[in-house]
C-alpha cells in the first residue's frame, strides 16, 4: 500500500480490522510520513541486502524497507496484525511476515535460510519495554549482520551512544561499544506516533565491528563484571564490583592496583582497554 504512511489511511485500515492498540506490547505506530523512508535509507535497506524488521505494526516501515531491499523478513508478536499486514503489504512479493516473539526466534537459522548470498541488516521501531534485551540479544549472538538501525527513546539513545569513559554510560554502553560503532542518526518528536508516547525518540545505528576488543579471555566473565560495575551508579569500582560479584574487597582492590588504576576510580571513568585489563586481573585472582 503506497500511501500507507498517511495517518488517515492507517486509521482506516485499523478500523476496518477492528484493531485497538496494546500498551503492553509497546504499540506506538509511526504516522509521520518522512520518518520511515529515512530509517530505511540510513539503515542499509538497499539492493544486495536482506533486512530483518522487528515489530511491524501495520507495516509502515516494512513497506519502505521492501521498496529498497532485496528481501524483508518481518517479525511481529501480535497475531491480530497478521491479517492487517496481508492487506498493507500485498503488493510486495519480497516480504515474509513471521508471527513470533523476536526473543524466541533462532536468528542464525533465519539468516542462513532466508538471506543466502545477501548482506543482512536489522531495522526496527523497537517496542520500548524491551529495547535493551533485544539489542543485547542481537549483539551478543554475533549474527551475520552489518548494522542494526533502531528507533529508541531519546534518553536510551543518549546512554547507548555515550562514549565509554563518560558520565552517561551504563553496562549496555560497554556492550554496544564492544560489538559495534554506535551513532545517533536523528531525533523524532513524540507527535510522530499514534498514540503519542510521553517521551521523544531518536534513531540510532550500530555498525557491527569485524572484531571485538583484544585481550578478553572470558567474555562471559567480562560482561558479568561490567554489569556488576555499573549496577550501582556513582560508587567506586571496588565497592560496586565486590558487592555485585560477591568477591571480597581485598581481592578487588588488588585487581584494581594490578591494573594500574587508582583505588577510588569509578566505573564510568574507565576506557574499554582499562575495563578489559581490570577484568583480566580480577579473573586471575578469583
Ligand atoms: N514498526 C511499526 C511502526 O513503526 O509503526 C510498529 C512499531 S511499535 C513501536 C512496536 C511493534 O513491535 C508493535 O507492533 C508490537 O506489537 C511489536 N512487538 C512488541 N514486542 C515484540 C516482540 N517481543 N517480538 C516481536 N514484535 C514485538
Coordinates of C-alpha atoms and ligand atoms in Angstrom, one line a residue:
X1 CA 0.0 0.0 0.0
X2 CA 1.9 3.0 -1.2
X3 CA 0.0 5.8 0.8
X4 CA 0.3 3.8 4.0
X5 CA 2.3 6.5 5.8
X6 CA -0.8 8.7 5.6
X7 CA -2.5 8.9 9.0
X8 CA -6.0 8.7 7.5
X9 CA -5.1 5.5 5.6
X10 CA -3.6 3.9 8.8
X11 CA -6.7 4.8 10.8
X12 CA -9.0 3.4 8.1
X13 CA -7.1 0.1 7.9
X14 CA -7.1 -0.3 11.7
X15 CA -10.7 0.5 11.9
X16 CA -11.7 -2.0 9.2
X17 CA -9.8 -4.7 11.0
X18 CA -11.2 -3.7 14.4
X19 CA -7.6 -3.2 15.7
X20 CA -7.0 -1.5 19.1
X21 CA -3.5 -0.6 20.5
X22 CA -1.9 -2.8 23.1
X23 CA 0.1 -0.7 25.5
X24 CA 1.8 -3.8 27.0
X25 CA 3.3 -4.6 23.5
X26 CA 4.7 -1.0 23.2
X27 CA 2.4 -0.2 20.2
X28 CA 3.1 3.4 19.2
X29 CA 2.8 3.4 15.4
X30 CA 4.7 5.9 13.2
X31 CA 2.4 8.3 11.4
X32 CA 4.9 10.9 10.3
X33 CA 5.5 10.1 6.6
X34 CA 9.0 11.4 6.5
X35 CA 10.5 9.1 9.2
X36 CA 10.2 5.6 7.7
X37 CA 12.0 6.4 4.4
X38 CA 14.9 8.0 6.3
X39 CA 15.2 4.9 8.6
X40 CA 15.2 2.6 5.5
X41 CA 17.7 4.7 3.6
X42 CA 20.1 5.1 6.6
X43 CA 19.6 1.5 7.7
X44 CA 21.1 -0.3 4.7
X45 CA 17.8 -1.2 3.0
X46 CA 19.2 -1.3 -0.5
X47 CA 19.9 -3.8 -3.3
X48 CA 22.1 -6.7 -2.2
X49 CA 20.7 -6.5 1.3
X50 CA 18.1 -8.6 3.2
X51 CA 16.5 -6.8 6.2
X52 CA 15.1 -8.2 9.4
X53 CA 12.4 -6.0 10.8
X54 CA 11.3 -6.4 14.4
X55 CA 7.7 -5.3 15.2
X56 CA 5.9 -4.3 12.1
X57 CA 2.8 -2.6 13.5
X58 CA 0.6 -2.0 10.4
X59 CA 3.7 -2.2 8.1
X60 CA 4.6 1.4 7.5
X61 CA 8.4 0.8 7.9
X62 CA 8.1 -2.7 6.3
X63 CA 6.7 -1.0 3.2
X64 CA 9.7 1.3 2.9
X65 CA 12.2 -1.5 3.5
X66 CA 10.5 -3.7 0.9
X67 CA 10.8 -1.0 -1.7
X68 CA 14.5 -0.7 -1.3
X69 CA 16.0 -4.1 -0.1
X70 CA 16.1 -7.4 -2.0
X71 CA 14.2 -9.2 0.8
X72 CA 12.5 -8.4 4.1
X73 CA 11.7 -10.8 6.9
X74 CA 9.4 -9.0 9.4
X75 CA 8.8 -10.5 12.9
X76 CA 5.6 -9.4 14.7
X77 CA 4.4 -10.8 18.0
X78 CA 0.7 -9.6 17.8
X79 CA -1.3 -12.1 15.7
X80 CA -4.1 -9.5 15.3
X81 CA -1.8 -7.6 13.0
X82 CA -1.2 -10.5 10.6
X83 CA -4.5 -10.0 8.5
X84 CA -3.8 -6.3 8.5
X85 CA -0.3 -6.9 7.1
X86 CA -1.7 -9.3 4.4
X87 CA -3.6 -6.3 3.1
X88 CA -1.0 -3.5 3.6
X89 CA 2.0 -5.5 2.2
X90 CA 0.0 -7.2 -0.6
X91 CA 1.9 -5.6 -3.4
X92 CA 5.3 -6.8 -2.2
X93 CA 6.5 -10.3 -3.1
X94 CA 9.8 -9.9 -1.3
X95 CA 8.3 -9.7 2.3
X96 CA 7.9 -12.7 4.7
X97 CA 6.0 -12.0 7.9
X98 CA 6.6 -14.2 10.9
X99 CA 4.2 -14.1 13.8
X100 CA 6.5 -14.6 16.8
X101 CA 8.3 -13.1 19.7
X102 CA 11.6 -12.0 18.4
X103 CA 13.3 -13.1 21.6
X104 CA 12.3 -16.7 20.7
X105 CA 13.3 -16.8 17.1
X106 CA 16.5 -18.6 16.0
X107 CA 18.0 -15.7 14.1
X108 CA 21.2 -17.6 13.0
X109 CA 18.9 -20.1 11.3
X110 CA 16.6 -17.4 9.9
X111 CA 19.6 -15.6 8.3
X112 CA 21.0 -18.8 6.9
X113 CA 17.7 -19.9 5.4
X114 CA 16.3 -16.5 4.2
X115 CA 19.3 -14.4 3.2
X116 CA 21.7 -16.7 1.3
X117 CA 24.0 -14.6 -0.8
X118 CA 22.8 -11.3 0.7
X119 CA 24.3 -8.9 3.2
X120 CA 22.0 -8.5 6.2
X121 CA 20.8 -5.5 8.2
X122 CA 18.3 -5.1 11.1
X123 CA 15.8 -2.2 11.1
X124 CA 13.1 -1.5 13.7
X125 CA 11.0 0.9 15.6
X126 CA 11.5 -1.0 18.8
X127 CA 8.9 -1.7 21.4
X128 CA 10.4 0.4 24.3
X129 CA 9.5 -2.1 27.1
X130 CA 12.1 -4.4 25.7
X131 CA 14.8 -2.2 24.0
X132 CA 17.9 -3.3 25.9
X133 CA 17.1 -7.1 25.9
X134 CA 16.5 -7.0 22.1
X135 CA 19.7 -5.0 21.4
X136 CA 21.8 -7.3 23.7
X137 CA 20.3 -10.4 22.1
X138 CA 21.2 -9.0 18.6
X139 CA 24.7 -8.1 19.5
X140 CA 25.8 -10.9 21.8
X141 CA 24.7 -13.6 19.3
X142 CA 27.3 -12.4 16.8
X143 CA 24.8 -12.7 14.0
X144 CA 25.9 -12.3 10.4
X145 CA 24.6 -8.7 10.2
X146 CA 26.2 -5.4 9.1
X147 CA 24.1 -3.0 11.0
X148 CA 21.2 -2.5 13.5
X149 CA 19.2 0.6 13.0
X150 CA 16.5 1.3 15.6
X151 CA 14.2 3.9 17.0
X152 CA 14.6 4.1 20.7
X153 CA 13.6 6.6 23.5
X154 CA 15.8 9.7 23.3
X155 CA 17.3 9.1 26.7
X156 CA 18.1 5.5 25.9
X157 CA 19.8 6.6 22.7
X158 CA 22.0 9.1 24.6
X159 CA 23.0 6.3 27.0
X160 CA 23.6 3.7 24.3
X161 CA 25.7 6.1 22.2
X162 CA 27.7 7.7 25.1
X163 CA 31.4 7.2 24.6
X164 CA 32.9 4.7 27.0
X165 CA 34.5 6.7 29.8
X166 CA 31.8 9.4 30.1
X167 CA 29.0 10.1 32.8
X168 CA 26.1 9.0 30.7
X169 CA 27.3 5.4 30.1
X170 CA 26.0 2.2 31.6
X171 CA 26.6 -1.5 31.2
X172 CA 24.7 -1.6 27.9
X173 CA 27.0 1.2 26.6
X174 CA 30.0 -1.0 27.2
X175 CA 28.3 -3.9 25.4
X176 CA 27.3 -1.8 22.5
X177 CA 30.8 -0.4 22.0
X178 CA 32.3 -3.9 22.4
X179 CA 30.4 -5.1 19.4
X180 CA 29.7 -2.0 17.3
X181 CA 30.2 1.6 16.5
X182 CA 27.0 3.4 17.7
X183 CA 25.7 6.6 16.2
X184 CA 22.6 8.8 16.8
X185 CA 21.2 9.5 13.3
X186 CA 18.3 11.9 14.0
X187 CA 15.6 12.8 16.6
X188 CA 11.9 12.1 16.2
X189 CA 9.3 14.0 18.2
X190 CA 6.6 12.3 20.2
X191 CA 3.9 13.8 17.8
X192 CA 5.2 11.5 15.1
X193 CA 3.5 8.5 16.7
X194 CA -0.1 7.3 17.3
X195 CA -0.8 7.2 20.2
X196 CA 1.8 9.8 21.1
X197 CA 4.1 8.5 23.9
X198 CA 5.2 10.9 26.6
X199 CA 8.8 10.9 25.6
X200 CA 10.7 11.9 22.4
X201 CA 12.7 9.4 20.4
X202 CA 15.7 9.1 18.2
X203 CA 17.0 6.7 15.6
X204 CA 20.4 5.1 16.2
X205 CA 22.5 2.9 14.1
X206 CA 25.0 0.3 15.3
X207 CA 27.6 -0.6 12.7
X208 CA 28.8 -4.1 13.7
X209 CA 32.6 -4.4 14.2
X210 CA 34.5 -7.1 12.4
X211 CA 36.5 -7.8 15.5
X212 CA 35.9 -7.3 19.3
X213 CA 38.4 -5.7 21.7
X214 CA 41.6 -7.6 22.2
X215 CA 42.7 -9.3 25.4
X216 CA 39.3 -10.7 26.7
X217 CA 39.9 -14.3 27.6
X218 CA 36.5 -14.9 29.1
X219 CA 33.7 -12.9 27.6
X220 CA 31.0 -14.2 30.0
X221 CA 33.2 -13.1 33.0
X222 CA 33.9 -9.7 31.4
X223 CA 30.2 -8.9 30.9
X224 CA 29.3 -10.2 34.4
X225 CA 32.0 -7.8 35.8
X226 CA 30.7 -4.9 33.7
X227 CA 27.1 -5.5 34.8
X228 CA 28.3 -5.6 38.5
X229 CA 30.4 -2.4 38.0
X230 CA 27.5 -0.4 36.6
X231 CA 24.7 -1.8 38.8
X232 CA 25.3 0.9 41.5
X233 CA 25.6 4.4 40.0
X234 CA 28.4 6.7 41.3
X235 CA 30.0 4.0 43.5
X236 CA 33.7 3.2 43.3
X237 CA 34.7 0.3 41.1
X238 CA 35.9 -1.6 44.1
X239 CA 32.6 -1.2 46.0
X240 CA 30.3 -2.0 43.1
X241 CA 32.2 -5.0 41.8
X242 CA 32.7 -6.6 45.2
X243 CA 29.0 -6.1 46.0
X244 CA 27.8 -7.2 42.6
X245 CA 30.0 -10.3 42.2
X246 CA 30.2 -11.2 45.9
X247 CA 34.0 -11.0 45.8
X248 CA 35.8 -9.7 48.9
X249 CA 37.1 -6.1 48.7
X250 CA 40.8 -7.0 49.2
X251 CA 40.8 -9.2 46.1
X252 CA 39.0 -6.5 44.0
X253 CA 41.4 -3.8 45.4
X254 CA 44.4 -5.9 44.4
X255 CA 43.0 -6.3 40.9
X256 CA 42.5 -2.6 40.7
X257 CA 46.1 -2.0 41.7
X258 CA 47.4 -4.7 39.4
X259 CA 45.6 -2.9 36.5
X260 CA 47.4 0.4 37.3
X261 CA 44.1 2.1 38.3
X262 CA 43.5 4.5 41.2
X263 CA 42.0 3.0 44.3
X264 CA 38.9 5.2 44.2
X265 CA 38.3 5.0 40.4
X266 CA 34.6 4.9 39.3
X267 CA 33.5 2.5 36.5
X268 CA 32.3 5.4 34.3
X269 CA 35.8 6.8 34.3
X270 CA 37.3 3.7 32.6
X271 CA 38.1 3.3 28.9
X272 CA 37.4 0.0 27.2
X273 CA 41.1 -1.0 27.4
X274 CA 41.1 -0.4 31.2
X275 CA 37.9 -2.3 31.7
X276 CA 39.4 -5.3 29.8
X277 CA 42.7 -5.0 31.8
X278 CA 40.8 -4.9 35.1
X279 CA 38.6 -7.8 34.2
X280 CA 41.6 -10.0 33.3
X281 CA 43.4 -9.1 36.5
X282 CA 40.3 -9.8 38.6
X283 CA 39.8 -13.1 36.8
X284 CA 43.4 -14.2 37.7
X285 CA 42.7 -13.6 41.4
X286 CA 39.3 -15.3 41.7
Ligands
LIG1 N1 7.1 -0.7 13.0 C1 5.8 -0.1 13.4 C2 5.8 1.4 13.3 O1 6.8 2.0 13.2 O2 4.7 2.0 13.2 C3 5.4 -0.5 14.9 C4 6.3 -0.1 15.9 S1 5.7 -0.4 17.6 C5 6.7 0.8 18.5 C6 6.5 -1.9 18.1 C7 5.9 -3.1 17.5 O3 6.6 -4.3 18.0 C8 4.4 -3.4 17.7 O4 3.8 -3.7 16.5 C9 4.4 -4.6 18.7 O5 3.3 -5.5 18.6 C10 5.7 -5.3 18.3 N2 6.3 -6.2 19.3 C11 6.3 -6.0 20.7 N3 7.0 -6.9 21.3 C12 7.5 -7.7 20.4 C13 8.3 -8.9 20.4 N4 8.8 -9.4 21.6 N5 8.6 -9.5 19.2 C14 8.2 -9.0 18.1 N6 7.4 -7.9 18.0 C15 7.1 -7.3 19.1

